CSV table of C-alpha atoms in Angstrom, one decimal:
chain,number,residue,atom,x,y,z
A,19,UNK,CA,129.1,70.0,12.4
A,20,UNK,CA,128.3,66.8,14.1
A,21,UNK,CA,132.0,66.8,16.1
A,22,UNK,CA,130.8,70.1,17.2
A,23,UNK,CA,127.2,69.1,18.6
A,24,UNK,CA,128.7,66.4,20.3
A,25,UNK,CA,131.1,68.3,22.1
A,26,UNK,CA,128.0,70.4,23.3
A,27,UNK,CA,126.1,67.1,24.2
A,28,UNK,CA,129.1,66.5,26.4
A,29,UNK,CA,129.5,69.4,28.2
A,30,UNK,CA,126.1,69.7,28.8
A,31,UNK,CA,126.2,66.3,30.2
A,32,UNK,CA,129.6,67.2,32.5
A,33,UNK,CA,127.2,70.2,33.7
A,34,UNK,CA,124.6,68.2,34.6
A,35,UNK,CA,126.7,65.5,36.1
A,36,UNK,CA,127.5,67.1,39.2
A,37,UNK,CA,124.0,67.3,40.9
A,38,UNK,CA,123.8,63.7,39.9
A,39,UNK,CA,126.8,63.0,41.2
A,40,UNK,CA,125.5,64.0,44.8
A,41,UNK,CA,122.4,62.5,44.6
A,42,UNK,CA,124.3,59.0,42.9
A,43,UNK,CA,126.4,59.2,46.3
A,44,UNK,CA,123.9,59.5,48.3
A,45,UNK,CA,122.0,56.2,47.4
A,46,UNK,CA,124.9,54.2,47.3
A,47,UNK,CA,125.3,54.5,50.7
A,48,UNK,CA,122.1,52.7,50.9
A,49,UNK,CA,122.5,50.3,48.0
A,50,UNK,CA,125.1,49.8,45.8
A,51,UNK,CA,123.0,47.9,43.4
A,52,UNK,CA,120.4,50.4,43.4
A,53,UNK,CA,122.8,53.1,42.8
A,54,UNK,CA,124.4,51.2,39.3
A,55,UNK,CA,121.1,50.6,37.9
A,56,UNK,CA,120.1,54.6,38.4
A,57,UNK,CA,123.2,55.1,36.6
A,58,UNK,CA,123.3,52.5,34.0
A,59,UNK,CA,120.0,54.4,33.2
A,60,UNK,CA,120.8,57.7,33.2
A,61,UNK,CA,124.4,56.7,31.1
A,62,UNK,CA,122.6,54.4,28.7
A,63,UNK,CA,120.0,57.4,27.7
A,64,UNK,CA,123.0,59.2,27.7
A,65,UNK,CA,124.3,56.7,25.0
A,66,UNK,CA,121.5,56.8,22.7
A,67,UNK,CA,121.8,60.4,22.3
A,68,UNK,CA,125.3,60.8,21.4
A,69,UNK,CA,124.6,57.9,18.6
A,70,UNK,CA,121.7,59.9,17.6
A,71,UNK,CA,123.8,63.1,17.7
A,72,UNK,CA,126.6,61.3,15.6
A,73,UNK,CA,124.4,59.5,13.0
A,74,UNK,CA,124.7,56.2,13.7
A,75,UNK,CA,122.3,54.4,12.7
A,76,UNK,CA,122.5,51.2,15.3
A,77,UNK,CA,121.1,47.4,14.8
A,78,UNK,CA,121.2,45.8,17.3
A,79,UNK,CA,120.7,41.7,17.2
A,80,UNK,CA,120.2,39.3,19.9
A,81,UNK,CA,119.6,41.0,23.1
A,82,UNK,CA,117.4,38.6,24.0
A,83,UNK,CA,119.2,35.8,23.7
A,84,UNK,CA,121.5,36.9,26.8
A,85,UNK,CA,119.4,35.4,30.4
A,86,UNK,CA,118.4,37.6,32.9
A,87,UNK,CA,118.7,35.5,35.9
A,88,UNK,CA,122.4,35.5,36.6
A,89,UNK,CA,125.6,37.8,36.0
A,90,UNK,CA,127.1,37.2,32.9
A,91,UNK,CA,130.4,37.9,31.0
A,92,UNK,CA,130.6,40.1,27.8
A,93,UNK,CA,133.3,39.4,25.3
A,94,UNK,CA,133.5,41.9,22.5
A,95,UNK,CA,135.9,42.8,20.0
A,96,UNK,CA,137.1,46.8,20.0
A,97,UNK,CA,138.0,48.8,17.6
A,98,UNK,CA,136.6,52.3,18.6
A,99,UNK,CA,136.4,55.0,21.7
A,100,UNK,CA,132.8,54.3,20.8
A,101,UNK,CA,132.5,50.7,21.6
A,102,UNK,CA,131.4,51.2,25.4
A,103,UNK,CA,128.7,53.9,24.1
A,104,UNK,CA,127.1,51.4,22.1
A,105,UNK,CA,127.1,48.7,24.5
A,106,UNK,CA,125.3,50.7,27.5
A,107,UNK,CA,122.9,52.1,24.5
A,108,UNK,CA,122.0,48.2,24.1
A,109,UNK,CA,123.0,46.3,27.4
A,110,UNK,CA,120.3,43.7,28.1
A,111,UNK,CA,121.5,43.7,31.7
A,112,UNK,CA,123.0,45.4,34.2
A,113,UNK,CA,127.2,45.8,33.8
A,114,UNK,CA,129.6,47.6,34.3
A,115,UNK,CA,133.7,47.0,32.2
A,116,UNK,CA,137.0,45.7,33.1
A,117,UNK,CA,138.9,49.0,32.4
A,118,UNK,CA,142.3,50.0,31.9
A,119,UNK,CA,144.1,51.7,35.4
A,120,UNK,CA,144.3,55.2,34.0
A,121,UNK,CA,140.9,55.7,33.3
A,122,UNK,CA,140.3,56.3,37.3
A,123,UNK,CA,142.3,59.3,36.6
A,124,UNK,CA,139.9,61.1,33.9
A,125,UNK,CA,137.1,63.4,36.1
A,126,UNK,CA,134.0,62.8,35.7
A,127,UNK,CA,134.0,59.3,33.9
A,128,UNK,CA,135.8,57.4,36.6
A,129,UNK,CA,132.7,58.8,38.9
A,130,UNK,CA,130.2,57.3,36.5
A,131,UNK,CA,132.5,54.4,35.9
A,132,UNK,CA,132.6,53.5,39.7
A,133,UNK,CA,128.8,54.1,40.1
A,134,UNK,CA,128.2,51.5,37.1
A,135,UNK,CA,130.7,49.2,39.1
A,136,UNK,CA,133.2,49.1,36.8
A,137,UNK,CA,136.5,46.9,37.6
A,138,UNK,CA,139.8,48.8,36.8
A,139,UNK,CA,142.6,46.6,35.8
A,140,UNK,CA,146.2,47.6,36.6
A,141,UNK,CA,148.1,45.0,33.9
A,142,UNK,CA,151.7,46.4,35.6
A,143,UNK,CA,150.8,44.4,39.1
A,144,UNK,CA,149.5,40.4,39.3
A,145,UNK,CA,148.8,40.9,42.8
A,146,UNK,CA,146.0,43.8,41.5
A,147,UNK,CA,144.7,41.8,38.6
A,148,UNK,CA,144.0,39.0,41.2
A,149,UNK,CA,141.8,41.4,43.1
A,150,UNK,CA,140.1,42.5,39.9
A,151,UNK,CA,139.3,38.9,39.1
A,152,UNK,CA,138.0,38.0,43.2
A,153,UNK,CA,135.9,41.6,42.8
A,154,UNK,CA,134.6,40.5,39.8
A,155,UNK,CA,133.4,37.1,40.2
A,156,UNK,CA,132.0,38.9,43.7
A,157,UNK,CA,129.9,40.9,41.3
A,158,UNK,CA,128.3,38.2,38.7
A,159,UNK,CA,127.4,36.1,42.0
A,160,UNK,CA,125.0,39.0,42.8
A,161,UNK,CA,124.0,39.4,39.3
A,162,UNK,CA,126.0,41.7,37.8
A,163,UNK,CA,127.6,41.1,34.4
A,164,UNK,CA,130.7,42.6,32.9
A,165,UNK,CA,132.0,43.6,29.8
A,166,UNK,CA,135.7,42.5,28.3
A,167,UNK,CA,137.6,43.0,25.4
A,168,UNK,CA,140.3,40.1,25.2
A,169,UNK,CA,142.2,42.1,22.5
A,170,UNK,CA,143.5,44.4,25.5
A,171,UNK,CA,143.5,47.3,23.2
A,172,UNK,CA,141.7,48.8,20.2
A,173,UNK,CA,142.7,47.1,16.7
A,174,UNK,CA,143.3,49.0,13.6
A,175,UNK,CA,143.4,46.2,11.1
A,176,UNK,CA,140.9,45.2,8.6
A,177,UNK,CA,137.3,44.7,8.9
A,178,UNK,CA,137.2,41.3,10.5
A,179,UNK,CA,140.5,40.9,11.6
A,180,UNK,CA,140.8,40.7,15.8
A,181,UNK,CA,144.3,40.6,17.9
A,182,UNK,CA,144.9,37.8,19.9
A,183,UNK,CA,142.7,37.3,22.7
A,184,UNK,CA,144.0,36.7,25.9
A,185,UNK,CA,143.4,33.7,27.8
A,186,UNK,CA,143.5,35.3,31.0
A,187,UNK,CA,140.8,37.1,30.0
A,188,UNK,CA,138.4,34.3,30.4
A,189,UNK,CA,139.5,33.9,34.1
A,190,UNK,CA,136.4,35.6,35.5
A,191,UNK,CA,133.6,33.6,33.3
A,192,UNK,CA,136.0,30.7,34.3
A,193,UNK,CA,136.1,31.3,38.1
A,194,UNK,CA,132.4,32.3,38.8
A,195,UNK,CA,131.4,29.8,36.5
A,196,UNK,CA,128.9,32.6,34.3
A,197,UNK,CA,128.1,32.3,30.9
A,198,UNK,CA,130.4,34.0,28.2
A,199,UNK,CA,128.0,36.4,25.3
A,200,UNK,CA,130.4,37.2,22.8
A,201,UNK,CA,129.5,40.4,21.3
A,202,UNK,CA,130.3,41.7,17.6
A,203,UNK,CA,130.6,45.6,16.9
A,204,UNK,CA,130.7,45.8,13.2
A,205,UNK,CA,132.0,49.3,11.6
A,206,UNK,CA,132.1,51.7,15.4
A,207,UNK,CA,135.7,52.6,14.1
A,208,UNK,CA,133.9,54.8,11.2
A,209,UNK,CA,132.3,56.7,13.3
A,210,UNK,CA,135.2,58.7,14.8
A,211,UNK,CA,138.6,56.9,14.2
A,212,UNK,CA,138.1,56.2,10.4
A,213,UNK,CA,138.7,59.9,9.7
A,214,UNK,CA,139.8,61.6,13.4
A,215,UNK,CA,138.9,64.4,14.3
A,216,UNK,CA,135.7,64.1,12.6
A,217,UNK,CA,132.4,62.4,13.3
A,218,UNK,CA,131.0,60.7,10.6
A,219,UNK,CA,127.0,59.0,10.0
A,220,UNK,CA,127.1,55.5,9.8
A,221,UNK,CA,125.7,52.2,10.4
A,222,UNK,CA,126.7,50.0,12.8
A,223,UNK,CA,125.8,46.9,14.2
A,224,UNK,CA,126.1,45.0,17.3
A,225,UNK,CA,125.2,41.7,18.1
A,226,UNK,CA,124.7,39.4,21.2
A,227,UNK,CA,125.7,35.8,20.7
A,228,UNK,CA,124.1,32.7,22.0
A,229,UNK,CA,125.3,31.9,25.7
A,230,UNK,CA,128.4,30.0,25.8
A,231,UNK,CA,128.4,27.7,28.9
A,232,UNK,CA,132.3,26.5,29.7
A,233,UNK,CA,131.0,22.9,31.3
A,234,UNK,CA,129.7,21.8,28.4
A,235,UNK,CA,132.7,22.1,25.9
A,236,UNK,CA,135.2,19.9,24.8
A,237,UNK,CA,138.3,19.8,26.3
A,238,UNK,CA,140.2,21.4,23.2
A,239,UNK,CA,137.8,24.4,23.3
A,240,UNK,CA,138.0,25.2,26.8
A,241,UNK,CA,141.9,24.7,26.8
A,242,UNK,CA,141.8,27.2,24.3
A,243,UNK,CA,138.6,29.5,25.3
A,244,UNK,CA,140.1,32.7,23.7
A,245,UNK,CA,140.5,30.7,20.2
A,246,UNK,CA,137.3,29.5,20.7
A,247,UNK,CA,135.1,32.6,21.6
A,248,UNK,CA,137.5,34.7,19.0
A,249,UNK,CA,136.2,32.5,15.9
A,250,UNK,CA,132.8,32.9,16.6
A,251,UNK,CA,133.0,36.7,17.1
A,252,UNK,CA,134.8,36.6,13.7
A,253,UNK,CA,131.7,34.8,12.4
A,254,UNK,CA,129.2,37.2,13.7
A,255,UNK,CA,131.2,40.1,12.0
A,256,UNK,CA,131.8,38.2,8.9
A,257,UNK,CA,127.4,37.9,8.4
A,258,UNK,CA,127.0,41.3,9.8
A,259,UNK,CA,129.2,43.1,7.4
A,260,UNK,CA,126.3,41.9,5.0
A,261,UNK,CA,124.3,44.2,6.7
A,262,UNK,CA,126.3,47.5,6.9
C-alpha cells in the first residue's frame, strides 16, 4: 500500500512540477540564489512528505551544530535511493549534491537538481571533474554548501560497514578551505532497498557532526582526510544504531 501512495505522491508532484518549473525559470534569471532557496523549499516539503507517506519515522541530531555564515561541505555515508530525500527533509542550510553524470538525463529531477545547484560529476573525464571542483568551490564562496558521498556509490554491506572513501572527494572542502559536517544516515536502506519493491515503516536517523576544520589537524589526519572523516561517520552510526 505504501509503494503505491508514493507512486501517487510522485506523480502528483511531476504534475505539479511543470508550472513550477516556469515560474523557477523565470526567477533565475534574476537571481540564481534566490531561485535555489524557492526550490530547496518547495523540494524539502516535498521530502517530508514522501517520509511521511513511507513511514519513516526520522531523528534527526545536530542540525545546529552546522554554521550558517559560510558554505560548507557534507560528507555522508549512502546506502539508499532515499538518502538525498532525507537530507533536503533536514538540511540546515542551503545545498545542492555532487551527482553522478547520468542523472542530467532523468526529466524532471535534473530540472530540480539544476535549480538546487547541484554539481554533476562525469568520473570518465579529469578535465570535467576539474570543472566540477572550480564550480564548486565558486559556490561555498557565496555560501552555498554541498553534499558528497565519498563511497562513490551506494554500499550493501552491514550496518556500519562504509567503502572506501575517496580522497579526491575532499578536494572541494580542501580547495575553498569550508568546513567538512560529516553526516550519518543510520537504517535509510530499510526503507526501500531492504526488501525492493516494497516500502517499508521504519526509523531512521541522521545526524550532523561537529565541524571539522582542515587547518587545524595534524598532519597524519589531513594526509589522510577520507580515513579520518570515515571513522568518525562510523562512530556516529555505531551510537545511533542504539537508537533505531
Amino acid at each position: 500500500m505504501r509503494t503505491i501512495l508514493l507512486s501517487i505522491v510522485f506523480l502528483i508532484f511531476f504534475i505539479i512540477s511543470i508550472p513550477l518549473f516556469v515560474i523557477e525559470f523565470i526567477i533565475g534569471l534574476f537571481s540564481k540564489k534566490l531561485r535555489a532557496k524557492i526550490a530547496q523549499f518547495i523540494i524539502s516539503s516535498g521530502c517530508r512528505v514522501v517520509l511521511k507517506v513511507a513511514g519513516t519515522k526520522l531523528k534527526a541530531i545536530g542540525m545546529d551544530r552546522v554554521p550558517k555564515d559560510r558554505g560548507v561541505v557534507y560528507i555522508f555515508n549512502h546506502r539508499s535511493y532515499f538518502d538525498p530525500i532525507i537530507c533536503y527533509a533536514t538540511a540546515p542550510t542551503l545545498a545542492g549534491f555532487i551527482a553522478m553524470d547520468s542523472l542530467k538525463k532523468v526529466p524532471f529531477i535534473n530540472v530540480w537538481m539544476i535549480f538546487l545547484r547541484c554539481l554533476f560529476l562525469d568520473r570518465s573525464s579529469l578535465r570535467k571533474g576539474l570543472k566540477v571542483i572550480k564550480e564548486g568551490v565558486k559556490l561555498i564562496n557565496e555560501g552555498h554548501s554541498i553534499f558528497i558521498a565519498p563511497e562513490g556509490r551506494r554500499n550493501f554491506e552491514g550496518d556500519f560497514d562504509m567503502l572506501p572513501f575517496k580522497e579526491g572527494s575532499f578536494k572541494l572542502a580542501k580547495k575553498s578551505k569550508c568546513p567538512i559536517i560529516p553526516v550519518s544516515i543510520n537504517n535509510a536502506d530499510r526503507i526501500f532497498e531492504k526488501q525492493f519493491p516494497w516500502i517499508k515503516s521504519t526509523d531512521v536517523v541522521i545526524e550532523y557532526g561537529e565541524p571539522i576544520y582542515i587547518d587545524n589537524l595534524e598532519e597524519g589526519e589531513k594526509a589522510y582526510l577520507g580515513k579520518y572523516v570515515q571513522n568518525i561517520i562510523w562512530n556516529m552510526l555505531k551510537k545511533n544504531h542504539k537508537v533505531t
